[in-house]
Amino acid sequence: MGSSPKERCLSEATCPDVFELADGDFAVIGRDMTEQLRGLLPDDAGCGADERIVVVSRETLVHAGRDLPVG
């Protein structure tokens, strides 16, 4: 979604990205920061055993945002 990795990154092999899957869900490629951020989650949030906290740059999300569906 948004600008392609080629447009945003020096190396397509290590470029964070957001993309829509065939079933309508979204996948995010980012840095796994689960262990560093798990203890900082709000009290009403949780990260399950099969989940990871992934960080993407603001730039990546802003570029993807223009292609995200509304509603």
Backbone as JSON Lines, residues from 0, in Angstrom:
{"i":0,"aa":"M","n":[0.85,-1.16,0.0],"ca":[0.0,0.0,0.0],"c":[0.9,1.22,0.0]}
{"i":1,"aa":"G","n":[0.46,2.28,-0.63],"ca":[1.26,3.49,-0.68],"c":[2.41,3.33,-1.65]}
{"i":2,"aa":"S","n":[3.49,4.04,-1.38],"ca":[4.68,3.97,-2.23],"c":[5.28,2.58,-2.18]}
{"i":3,"aa":"S","n":[5.84,2.14,-3.28],"ca":[6.48,0.82,-3.3],"c":[7.79,0.86,-2.53]}
{"i":4,"aa":"P","n":[8.25,-0.3,-2.06],"ca":[9.54,-0.34,-1.38],"c":[10.66,0.28,-2.23]}
{"i":5,"aa":"K","n":[10.61,0.06,-3.52],"ca":[11.65,0.61,-4.4],"c":[11.68,2.14,-4.33]}
{"i":6,"aa":"E","n":[10.51,2.74,-4.15],"ca":[10.43,4.2,-4.07],"c":[10.88,4.74,-2.72]}
{"i":7,"aa":"R","n":[10.76,3.94,-1.65],"ca":[11.04,4.42,-0.3],"c":[12.37,3.96,0.3]}
{"i":8,"aa":"C","n":[12.9,2.83,-0.13],"ca":[14.03,2.22,0.56],"c":[15.22,1.99,-0.36]}
{"i":9,"aa":"L","n":[16.38,1.96,0.24],"ca":[17.59,1.66,-0.53],"c":[17.65,0.19,-0.9]}
{"i":10,"aa":"S","n":[17.12,-0.66,-0.02],"ca":[17.16,-2.1,-0.25],"c":[15.76,-2.67,-0.11]}
{"i":11,"aa":"E","n":[15.21,-3.21,-1.18],"ca":[13.88,-3.82,-1.11],"c":[13.85,-5.03,-0.18]}
{"i":12,"aa":"A","n":[15.01,-5.63,0.06],"ca":[15.07,-6.84,0.89],"c":[14.79,-6.53,2.36]}
{"i":13,"aa":"T","n":[14.99,-5.29,2.79],"ca":[14.81,-4.95,4.2],"c":[13.94,-3.72,4.39]}
{"i":14,"aa":"C","n":[12.9,-3.6,3.6],"ca":[12.05,-2.41,3.63],"c":[10.75,-2.68,4.37]}
{"i":15,"aa":"P","n":[10.45,-1.9,5.43],"ca":[9.16,-2.08,6.1],"c":[8.04,-1.76,5.13]}
{"i":16,"aa":"D","n":[6.91,-2.42,5.32],"ca":[5.81,-2.22,4.38],"c":[4.49,-2.63,5.02]}
{"i":17,"aa":"V","n":[3.4,-2.15,4.43],"ca":[2.04,-2.53,4.81],"c":[1.36,-2.98,3.53]}
{"i":18,"aa":"F","n":[0.72,-4.15,3.58],"ca":[0.03,-4.6,2.38],"c":[-1.24,-5.35,2.73]}
{"i":19,"aa":"E","n":[-2.19,-5.31,1.8],"ca":[-3.48,-5.95,2.01],"c":[-3.44,-7.36,1.45]}
{"i":20,"aa":"L","n":[-3.95,-8.3,2.23],"ca":[-4.01,-9.7,1.83],"c":[-5.29,-9.96,1.05]}
{"i":21,"aa":"A","n":[-5.35,-11.07,0.38],"ca":[-6.5,-11.42,-0.45],"c":[-7.8,-11.48,0.36]}
{"i":22,"aa":"D","n":[-7.71,-11.82,1.65],"ca":[-8.93,-11.92,2.46],"c":[-9.34,-10.58,3.09]}
{"i":23,"aa":"G","n":[-8.61,-9.5,2.76],"ca":[-8.95,-8.18,3.28],"c":[-8.2,-7.79,4.54]}
{"i":24,"aa":"D","n":[-7.5,-8.74,5.16],"ca":[-6.67,-8.41,6.32],"c":[-5.43,-7.66,5.84]}
{"i":25,"aa":"F","n":[-4.69,-7.08,6.77],"ca":[-3.47,-6.36,6.44],"c":[-2.28,-7.04,7.1]}
{"i":26,"aa":"A","n":[-1.15,-7.02,6.43],"ca":[0.09,-7.54,6.98],"c":[1.08,-6.38,7.06]}
{"i":27,"aa":"V","n":[1.92,-6.41,8.08],"ca":[2.9,-5.36,8.3],"c":[4.28,-5.98,8.43]}
{"i":28,"aa":"I","n":[5.23,-5.43,7.7],"ca":[6.63,-5.82,7.84],"c":[7.3,-4.69,8.61]}
{"i":29,"aa":"G","n":[7.85,-5.02,9.75],"ca":[8.51,-4.02,10.59],"c":[9.48,-4.69,11.54]}
{"i":30,"aa":"R","n":[10.01,-3.9,12.45],"ca":[10.96,-4.42,13.43],"c":[10.2,-5.06,14.58]}
{"i":31,"aa":"D","n":[10.57,-6.28,14.95],"ca":[9.95,-6.97,16.08],"c":[10.46,-6.35,17.37]}
{"i":32,"aa":"M","n":[9.6,-5.63,18.05],"ca":[9.96,-4.96,19.3],"c":[9.16,-5.51,20.48]}
{"i":33,"aa":"T","n":[8.68,-6.73,20.34],"ca":[7.8,-7.33,21.33],"c":[8.4,-7.29,22.73]}
{"i":34,"aa":"E","n":[9.58,-7.79,22.88],"ca":[10.16,-7.87,24.23],"c":[10.44,-6.5,24.83]}
{"i":35,"aa":"Q","n":[10.82,-5.54,24.01],"ca":[11.12,-4.2,24.49],"c":[9.86,-3.42,24.87]}
{"i":36,"aa":"L","n":[8.74,-3.71,24.21],"ca":[7.53,-2.9,24.41],"c":[6.42,-3.61,25.18]}
{"i":37,"aa":"R","n":[6.51,-4.9,25.36],"ca":[5.42,-5.64,26.02],"c":[5.04,-5.03,27.37]}
{"i":38,"aa":"G","n":[6.01,-4.68,28.16],"ca":[5.74,-4.12,29.48],"c":[5.22,-2.69,29.46]}
{"i":39,"aa":"L","n":[5.22,-2.05,28.31],"ca":[4.76,-0.67,28.18],"c":[3.35,-0.56,27.61]}
{"i":40,"aa":"L","n":[2.73,-1.72,27.34],"ca":[1.37,-1.69,26.79],"c":[0.4,-1.13,27.83]}
{"i":41,"aa":"P","n":[-0.65,-0.47,27.38],"ca":[-1.69,-0.01,28.32],"c":[-2.3,-1.2,29.03]}
{"i":42,"aa":"D","n":[-2.89,-0.95,30.19],"ca":[-3.47,-2.03,31.0],"c":[-4.52,-2.83,30.25]}
{"i":43,"aa":"D","n":[-5.24,-2.21,29.33],"ca":[-6.31,-2.91,28.63],"c":[-5.86,-3.52,27.31]}
{"i":44,"aa":"A","n":[-4.56,-3.58,27.07],"ca":[-4.02,-4.17,25.84],"c":[-3.17,-5.39,26.2]}
{"i":45,"aa":"G","n":[-3.05,-6.3,25.27],"ca":[-2.23,-7.48,25.49],"c":[-1.65,-7.98,24.19]}
{"i":46,"aa":"C","n":[-0.58,-8.72,24.3],"ca":[0.08,-9.3,23.13],"c":[0.12,-10.81,23.36]}
{"i":47,"aa":"G","n":[-0.68,-11.54,22.59],"ca":[-0.8,-12.98,22.77],"c":[0.46,-13.73,22.38]}
{"i":48,"aa":"A","n":[0.51,-15.0,22.74],"ca":[1.67,-15.85,22.46],"c":[1.96,-15.96,20.97]}
{"i":49,"aa":"D","n":[0.93,-15.84,20.14],"ca":[1.13,-15.95,18.7],"c":[1.16,-14.58,18.02]}
{"i":50,"aa":"E","n":[1.32,-13.51,18.81],"ca":[1.36,-12.15,18.27],"c":[2.71,-11.49,18.56]}
{"i":51,"aa":"R","n":[3.02,-10.47,17.79],"ca":[4.25,-9.7,17.97],"c":[3.9,-8.23,17.88]}
{"i":52,"aa":"I","n":[4.61,-7.41,18.63],"ca":[4.5,-5.96,18.51],"c":[5.51,-5.55,17.46]}
{"i":53,"aa":"V","n":[5.0,-5.01,16.36],"ca":[5.85,-4.65,15.23],"c":[5.85,-3.13,15.09]}
{"i":54,"aa":"V","n":[7.03,-2.57,14.94],"ca":[7.17,-1.12,14.77],"c":[7.53,-0.82,13.33]}
{"i":55,"aa":"V","n":[6.79,0.12,12.74],"ca":[7.1,0.64,11.42],"c":[7.28,2.14,11.55]}
{"i":56,"aa":"S","n":[8.05,2.7,10.68],"ca":[8.28,4.14,10.74],"c":[7.0,4.91,10.42]}
{"i":57,"aa":"R","n":[6.95,6.12,10.9],"ca":[5.83,7.0,10.58],"c":[5.71,7.15,9.06]}
{"i":58,"aa":"E","n":[6.85,7.32,8.39],"ca":[6.87,7.48,6.93],"c":[6.17,6.31,6.24]}
{"i":59,"aa":"T","n":[6.47,5.08,6.68],"ca":[5.87,3.89,6.08],"c":[4.36,3.92,6.23]}
{"i":60,"aa":"L","n":[3.88,4.23,7.42],"ca":[2.44,4.23,7.66],"c":[1.75,5.38,6.95]}
{"i":61,"aa":"V","n":[2.38,6.53,6.9],"ca":[1.79,7.66,6.18],"c":[1.65,7.35,4.7]}
{"i":62,"aa":"H","n":[2.69,6.74,4.12],"ca":[2.61,6.35,2.71],"c":[1.51,5.32,2.47]}
{"i":63,"aa":"A","n":[1.37,4.37,3.39],"ca":[0.33,3.35,3.24],"c":[-1.05,3.91,3.48]}
{"i":64,"aa":"G","n":[-1.15,4.89,4.37],"ca":[-2.44,5.44,4.77],"c":[-3.3,5.93,3.65]}
{"i":65,"aa":"R","n":[-2.7,6.49,2.62],"ca":[-3.53,7.03,1.54],"c":[-4.26,5.93,0.76]}
{"i":66,"aa":"D","n":[-3.81,4.68,0.92],"ca":[-4.45,3.56,0.22],"c":[-5.35,2.73,1.14]}
{"i":67,"aa":"L","n":[-5.4,3.05,2.43],"ca":[-6.23,2.3,3.35],"c":[-7.71,2.63,3.11]}
{"i":68,"aa":"P","n":[-8.56,1.61,3.14],"ca":[-9.98,1.87,2.97],"c":[-10.53,2.62,4.17]}
{"i":69,"aa":"V","n":[-11.52,3.45,3.96],"ca":[-12.17,4.2,5.03],"c":[-13.49,3.52,5.36]}
{"i":70,"aa":"G","n":[-13.69,3.27,6.64],"ca":[-14.95,2.68,7.06],"c":[-15.0,1.21,7.08]}
